Amino acid sequence: MITGIKENLQKIKSNLPENVTLVAVSKTKPIADIQEAYDAGQRVFGENKIQEMVTKFDVLPKDIEWHMIGHLQRNKVKYMAHFVNLIHGVDSFKTLKEINKQAKKHDRIINCLLQARIAKEDTKFGLSFTDIEDILTSEELSELENVKVVGLMGMATFTDNQEQLTEEFLSLKTFFSKNQEKYPNLSTLSMGMSGDYQLAIEKGSNMVRIGSSIFGVRNYIV
Ligand SMILES: *Cc1c(COP(=O)(O)O)cnc(C)c1O
């Protein structure tokens, strides 16, 4: 079967600056598609449902780096704590605490990104910049030994308006850079999806989450 996954990947990768990590977003896509991307050299994959990611982890090669990019249900963190590499969508201190608790059971330190609310739409999850600063400065965070906040993640408004996207990406990049001076652990800025990743990179992203441009359109909206 010709799916073009390999070609899509090659095309995207050939245009990515070296410092930018590509997360191939495989949510809703079958194992065979992920295997095809893997065979083409891709090792970092993103899913937005914990159960689906666990199912895929179980059967796919173990050198895959799995990223959880979706909204987190705290009671399900335990199912991925033994293998998840990076959790992008952390939007509360409570969730960090739960990740810490589950990571501890496996003697791991789990890397996390705090999700910032940058979109004008009110449908997107995420923390305000003030909330993020509160978490980063809190005494309590330094007591969580099994989580490490390594950066920030943001989702821009679903729009073609380049000016608005630019403004949203730049606001997060500015905030990120400012905090990077105080918190050297912050190294990852995850922003940009199929429709807007080139602009996101131009505005300072170093991790892009790309699904449909690699695997084709999804059959249902998630
Ligand atoms: C689905 C998803 C993506 C990828 O979206 P595409 O438009 O298919 O590239 C990126 N980030 C998050 C958080 C997602 O849920």
Short mmCIF file of N, CA and C in Angstrom, two decimals, residues 70-173:
data_model
loop_
_atom_site.label_atom_id
_atom_site.label_comp_id
_atom_site.label_asym_id
_atom_site.label_seq_id
_atom_site.Cartn_x
_atom_site.Cartn_y
_atom_site.Cartn_z
N GLY A 70 -1.78 15.41 24.75
CA GLY A 70 -3.18 15.77 24.96
C GLY A 70 -3.46 16.26 26.37
N HIS A 71 -4.70 16.63 26.58
CA HIS A 71 -5.13 17.01 27.91
C HIS A 71 -5.08 15.78 28.81
N LEU A 72 -4.55 15.96 30.02
CA LEU A 72 -4.30 14.80 30.88
C LEU A 72 -5.45 14.53 31.84
N GLN A 73 -5.79 13.26 31.92
CA GLN A 73 -6.69 12.84 32.99
C GLN A 73 -5.79 12.28 34.08
N ARG A 74 -5.83 12.94 35.21
CA ARG A 74 -4.90 12.60 36.29
C ARG A 74 -4.95 11.13 36.68
N ASN A 75 -6.16 10.55 36.69
CA ASN A 75 -6.28 9.16 37.14
C ASN A 75 -5.68 8.15 36.16
N LYS A 76 -5.26 8.63 34.96
CA LYS A 76 -4.68 7.70 33.99
C LYS A 76 -3.16 7.85 33.86
N VAL A 77 -2.60 8.82 34.57
CA VAL A 77 -1.15 9.04 34.48
C VAL A 77 -0.38 7.77 34.82
N LYS A 78 -0.91 7.00 35.75
CA LYS A 78 -0.22 5.79 36.20
C LYS A 78 0.04 4.78 35.08
N TYR A 79 -0.83 4.79 34.06
CA TYR A 79 -0.67 3.78 32.99
C TYR A 79 0.51 4.07 32.07
N MET A 80 0.99 5.31 32.06
CA MET A 80 2.10 5.62 31.15
C MET A 80 3.39 5.97 31.89
N ALA A 81 3.34 5.95 33.21
CA ALA A 81 4.47 6.46 34.00
C ALA A 81 5.75 5.65 33.79
N HIS A 82 5.61 4.40 33.35
CA HIS A 82 6.82 3.58 33.18
C HIS A 82 7.54 3.83 31.88
N PHE A 83 6.93 4.57 30.95
CA PHE A 83 7.64 4.72 29.67
C PHE A 83 7.56 6.10 29.04
N VAL A 84 6.62 6.95 29.41
CA VAL A 84 6.46 8.21 28.69
C VAL A 84 7.74 9.06 28.79
N ASN A 85 8.11 9.69 27.68
CA ASN A 85 9.35 10.49 27.65
C ASN A 85 9.15 11.97 27.94
N LEU A 86 8.02 12.48 27.45
CA LEU A 86 7.76 13.90 27.68
C LEU A 86 6.26 14.12 27.70
N ILE A 87 5.78 14.85 28.71
CA ILE A 87 4.36 15.17 28.81
C ILE A 87 4.21 16.66 28.50
N HIS A 88 3.54 16.96 27.38
CA HIS A 88 3.45 18.36 26.93
C HIS A 88 2.36 19.16 27.61
N GLY A 89 1.27 18.52 27.98
CA GLY A 89 0.07 19.28 28.31
C GLY A 89 -0.21 19.48 29.79
N VAL A 90 0.83 19.71 30.58
CA VAL A 90 0.59 19.87 32.02
C VAL A 90 0.00 21.24 32.31
N ASP A 91 -1.19 21.26 32.89
CA ASP A 91 -1.82 22.56 33.10
C ASP A 91 -2.31 22.77 34.53
N SER A 92 -1.70 22.05 35.48
CA SER A 92 -1.98 22.35 36.88
C SER A 92 -0.89 21.76 37.76
N PHE A 93 -0.75 22.33 38.94
CA PHE A 93 0.23 21.81 39.88
C PHE A 93 -0.19 20.43 40.38
N LYS A 94 -1.50 20.26 40.52
CA LYS A 94 -2.03 18.96 40.94
C LYS A 94 -1.58 17.83 40.01
N THR A 95 -1.60 18.13 38.73
CA THR A 95 -1.18 17.14 37.75
C THR A 95 0.32 16.84 37.88
N LEU A 96 1.12 17.87 38.09
CA LEU A 96 2.55 17.66 38.32
C LEU A 96 2.79 16.74 39.51
N LYS A 97 2.00 16.97 40.55
CA LYS A 97 2.14 16.14 41.76
C LYS A 97 1.82 14.68 41.48
N GLU A 98 0.77 14.48 40.68
CA GLU A 98 0.38 13.11 40.34
C GLU A 98 1.46 12.45 39.46
N ILE A 99 1.99 13.19 38.52
CA ILE A 99 3.05 12.65 37.67
C ILE A 99 4.26 12.28 38.54
N ASN A 100 4.59 13.15 39.48
CA ASN A 100 5.70 12.90 40.40
C ASN A 100 5.50 11.60 41.19
N LYS A 101 4.28 11.46 41.68
CA LYS A 101 3.94 10.29 42.49
C LYS A 101 4.09 8.99 41.67
N GLN A 102 3.59 9.02 40.45
CA GLN A 102 3.65 7.82 39.61
C GLN A 102 5.07 7.56 39.11
N ALA A 103 5.81 8.61 38.82
CA ALA A 103 7.19 8.46 38.35
C ALA A 103 8.06 7.83 39.43
N LYS A 104 7.79 8.24 40.66
CA LYS A 104 8.54 7.73 41.80
C LYS A 104 8.43 6.21 41.91
N LYS A 105 7.23 5.70 41.65
CA LYS A 105 7.01 4.25 41.75
C LYS A 105 7.90 3.47 40.79
N HIS A 106 8.28 4.14 39.71
CA HIS A 106 9.13 3.47 38.72
C HIS A 106 10.57 3.98 38.78
N ASP A 107 10.84 4.76 39.81
CA ASP A 107 12.19 5.29 39.99
C ASP A 107 12.65 6.08 38.76
N ARG A 108 11.72 6.86 38.21
CA ARG A 108 12.03 7.65 37.02
C ARG A 108 11.87 9.14 37.31
N ILE A 109 12.48 9.95 36.47
CA ILE A 109 12.20 11.38 36.46
C ILE A 109 11.52 11.66 35.13
N ILE A 110 10.29 12.15 35.18
CA ILE A 110 9.54 12.40 33.95
C ILE A 110 9.62 13.88 33.57
N ASN A 111 10.04 14.11 32.33
CA ASN A 111 10.13 15.48 31.81
C ASN A 111 8.75 15.98 31.43
N CYS A 112 8.49 17.23 31.77
CA CYS A 112 7.17 17.83 31.51
C CYS A 112 7.30 19.22 30.91
N LEU A 113 6.30 19.59 30.14
CA LEU A 113 6.16 20.96 29.66
C LEU A 113 4.89 21.54 30.28
N LEU A 114 4.95 22.78 30.67
CA LEU A 114 3.74 23.44 31.15
C LEU A 114 3.03 24.03 29.93
N GLN A 115 1.74 23.78 29.85
CA GLN A 115 0.98 24.28 28.70
C GLN A 115 0.47 25.68 28.96
N ALA A 116 0.89 26.59 28.10
CA ALA A 116 0.46 27.99 28.22
C ALA A 116 -0.77 28.23 27.36
N ARG A 117 -1.66 29.05 27.85
CA ARG A 117 -2.84 29.42 27.06
C ARG A 117 -2.48 30.64 26.23
N ILE A 118 -2.31 30.43 24.93
CA ILE A 118 -1.95 31.56 24.08
C ILE A 118 -3.04 31.88 23.07
N ALA A 119 -3.94 30.93 22.82
CA ALA A 119 -4.99 31.14 21.82
C ALA A 119 -6.05 32.09 22.36
N LYS A 120 -6.62 32.86 21.44
CA LYS A 120 -7.70 33.77 21.83
C LYS A 120 -8.99 32.98 22.10
N GLU A 121 -9.13 31.84 21.45
CA GLU A 121 -10.32 31.01 21.65
C GLU A 121 -10.37 30.54 23.10
N ASP A 122 -11.53 30.36 23.64
CA ASP A 122 -11.57 29.91 25.03
C ASP A 122 -11.75 28.39 25.14
N THR A 123 -11.59 27.70 24.01
CA THR A 123 -11.76 26.24 24.03
C THR A 123 -10.46 25.52 24.38
N LYS A 124 -9.35 26.23 24.36
CA LYS A 124 -8.07 25.57 24.57
C LYS A 124 -7.69 25.54 26.05
N PHE A 125 -7.10 24.44 26.44
CA PHE A 125 -6.61 24.32 27.81
C PHE A 125 -5.34 25.12 27.99
N GLY A 126 -4.94 25.28 29.20
CA GLY A 126 -3.65 25.89 29.43
C GLY A 126 -3.64 26.87 30.59
N LEU A 127 -2.41 27.20 31.00
CA LEU A 127 -2.20 28.09 32.13
C LEU A 127 -1.92 29.51 31.63
N SER A 128 -2.28 30.50 32.45
CA SER A 128 -1.88 31.87 32.14
C SER A 128 -0.38 32.00 32.44
N PHE A 129 0.24 33.03 31.91
CA PHE A 129 1.66 33.25 32.18
C PHE A 129 1.90 33.42 33.69
N THR A 130 0.97 34.09 34.34
CA THR A 130 1.10 34.28 35.80
C THR A 130 1.08 32.95 36.53
N ASP A 131 0.14 32.08 36.12
CA ASP A 131 0.07 30.75 36.75
C ASP A 131 1.39 29.98 36.54
N ILE A 132 1.94 30.11 35.35
CA ILE A 132 3.19 29.40 35.07
C ILE A 132 4.31 29.92 35.96
N GLU A 133 4.39 31.22 36.09
CA GLU A 133 5.43 31.79 36.95
C GLU A 133 5.24 31.35 38.40
N ASP A 134 4.00 31.29 38.82
CA ASP A 134 3.72 30.84 40.18
C ASP A 134 4.23 29.41 40.40
N ILE A 135 4.00 28.56 39.41
CA ILE A 135 4.45 27.17 39.54
C ILE A 135 5.98 27.10 39.53
N LEU A 136 6.60 27.82 38.60
CA LEU A 136 8.06 27.75 38.47
C LEU A 136 8.77 28.25 39.72
N THR A 137 8.17 29.23 40.37
CA THR A 137 8.84 29.81 41.55
C THR A 137 8.48 29.09 42.85
N SER A 138 7.49 28.19 42.77
CA SER A 138 6.99 27.63 44.03
C SER A 138 7.99 26.68 44.70
N GLU A 139 8.04 26.80 45.99
CA GLU A 139 8.84 25.92 46.83
C GLU A 139 8.44 24.47 46.57
N GLU A 140 7.13 24.27 46.45
CA GLU A 140 6.59 22.92 46.27
C GLU A 140 7.16 22.22 45.03
N LEU A 141 7.38 22.98 43.96
CA LEU A 141 7.90 22.36 42.75
C LEU A 141 9.29 21.76 43.00
N SER A 142 10.10 22.51 43.73
CA SER A 142 11.45 22.02 43.99
C SER A 142 11.45 20.76 44.85
N GLU A 143 10.31 20.50 45.50
CA GLU A 143 10.21 19.29 46.32
C GLU A 143 9.78 18.05 45.51
N LEU A 144 9.34 18.28 44.29
CA LEU A 144 8.94 17.15 43.45
C LEU A 144 10.19 16.61 42.75
N GLU A 145 10.70 15.52 43.29
CA GLU A 145 11.99 15.03 42.80
C GLU A 145 11.90 14.18 41.54
N ASN A 146 10.70 13.75 41.21
CA ASN A 146 10.56 12.84 40.07
C ASN A 146 9.89 13.47 38.85
N VAL A 147 9.74 14.78 38.87
CA VAL A 147 9.34 15.48 37.64
C VAL A 147 10.34 16.60 37.39
N LYS A 148 10.53 16.88 36.11
CA LYS A 148 11.41 17.97 35.74
C LYS A 148 10.67 18.80 34.68
N VAL A 149 10.46 20.08 35.00
CA VAL A 149 9.82 20.96 34.02
C VAL A 149 10.91 21.45 33.07
N VAL A 150 10.84 21.00 31.83
CA VAL A 150 11.91 21.29 30.87
C VAL A 150 11.50 22.29 29.79
N GLY A 151 10.29 22.83 29.91
CA GLY A 151 9.91 23.81 28.90
C GLY A 151 8.43 24.13 28.91
N LEU A 152 8.01 24.75 27.83
CA LEU A 152 6.63 25.20 27.71
C LEU A 152 6.04 24.70 26.39
N MET A 153 4.70 24.60 26.39
CA MET A 153 4.00 24.19 25.19
C MET A 153 2.83 25.14 24.97
N GLY A 154 2.53 25.40 23.71
CA GLY A 154 1.38 26.26 23.42
C GLY A 154 0.71 25.85 22.12
N MET A 155 -0.60 26.08 22.06
CA MET A 155 -1.37 25.85 20.83
C MET A 155 -1.99 27.17 20.42
N ALA A 156 -1.68 27.57 19.22
CA ALA A 156 -2.23 28.84 18.73
C ALA A 156 -3.69 28.65 18.32
N THR A 157 -4.35 29.75 18.11
CA THR A 157 -5.72 29.73 17.61
C THR A 157 -5.78 29.00 16.26
N PHE A 158 -6.86 28.28 16.02
CA PHE A 158 -7.05 27.60 14.74
C PHE A 158 -7.52 28.64 13.72
N THR A 159 -6.57 29.24 13.04
CA THR A 159 -6.90 30.32 12.10
C THR A 159 -5.82 30.42 11.02
N ASP A 160 -6.17 31.06 9.93
CA ASP A 160 -5.19 31.33 8.87
C ASP A 160 -4.58 32.72 9.03
N ASN A 161 -5.09 33.47 9.96
CA ASN A 161 -4.64 34.84 10.16
C ASN A 161 -3.19 34.87 10.66
N GLN A 162 -2.27 35.16 9.75
CA GLN A 162 -0.84 35.08 10.06
C GLN A 162 -0.42 36.08 11.14
N GLU A 163 -1.09 37.22 11.12
CA GLU A 163 -0.76 38.25 12.11
C GLU A 163 -1.09 37.78 13.51
N GLN A 164 -2.26 37.17 13.62
CA GLN A 164 -2.68 36.68 14.94
C GLN A 164 -1.79 35.54 15.40
N LEU A 165 -1.47 34.61 14.48
CA LEU A 165 -0.60 33.50 14.84
C LEU A 165 0.77 34.02 15.27
N THR A 166 1.28 34.97 14.53
CA THR A 166 2.59 35.56 14.84
C THR A 166 2.57 36.15 16.25
N GLU A 167 1.51 36.87 16.54
CA GLU A 167 1.39 37.51 17.86
C GLU A 167 1.37 36.46 18.97
N GLU A 168 0.61 35.38 18.74
CA GLU A 168 0.49 34.35 19.77
C GLU A 168 1.82 33.60 19.98
N PHE A 169 2.46 33.25 18.89
CA PHE A 169 3.75 32.55 19.00
C PHE A 169 4.81 33.44 19.65
N LEU A 170 4.84 34.69 19.24
CA LEU A 170 5.84 35.60 19.79
C LEU A 170 5.64 35.86 21.27
N SER A 171 4.39 35.93 21.68
CA SER A 171 4.14 36.18 23.10
C SER A 171 4.69 35.03 23.94
N LEU A 172 4.51 33.80 23.45
CA LEU A 172 5.02 32.66 24.20
C LEU A 172 6.54 32.59 24.15
N LYS A 173 7.11 32.89 22.99
CA LYS A 173 8.56 32.86 22.86
C LYS A 173 9.21 33.90 23.79
#
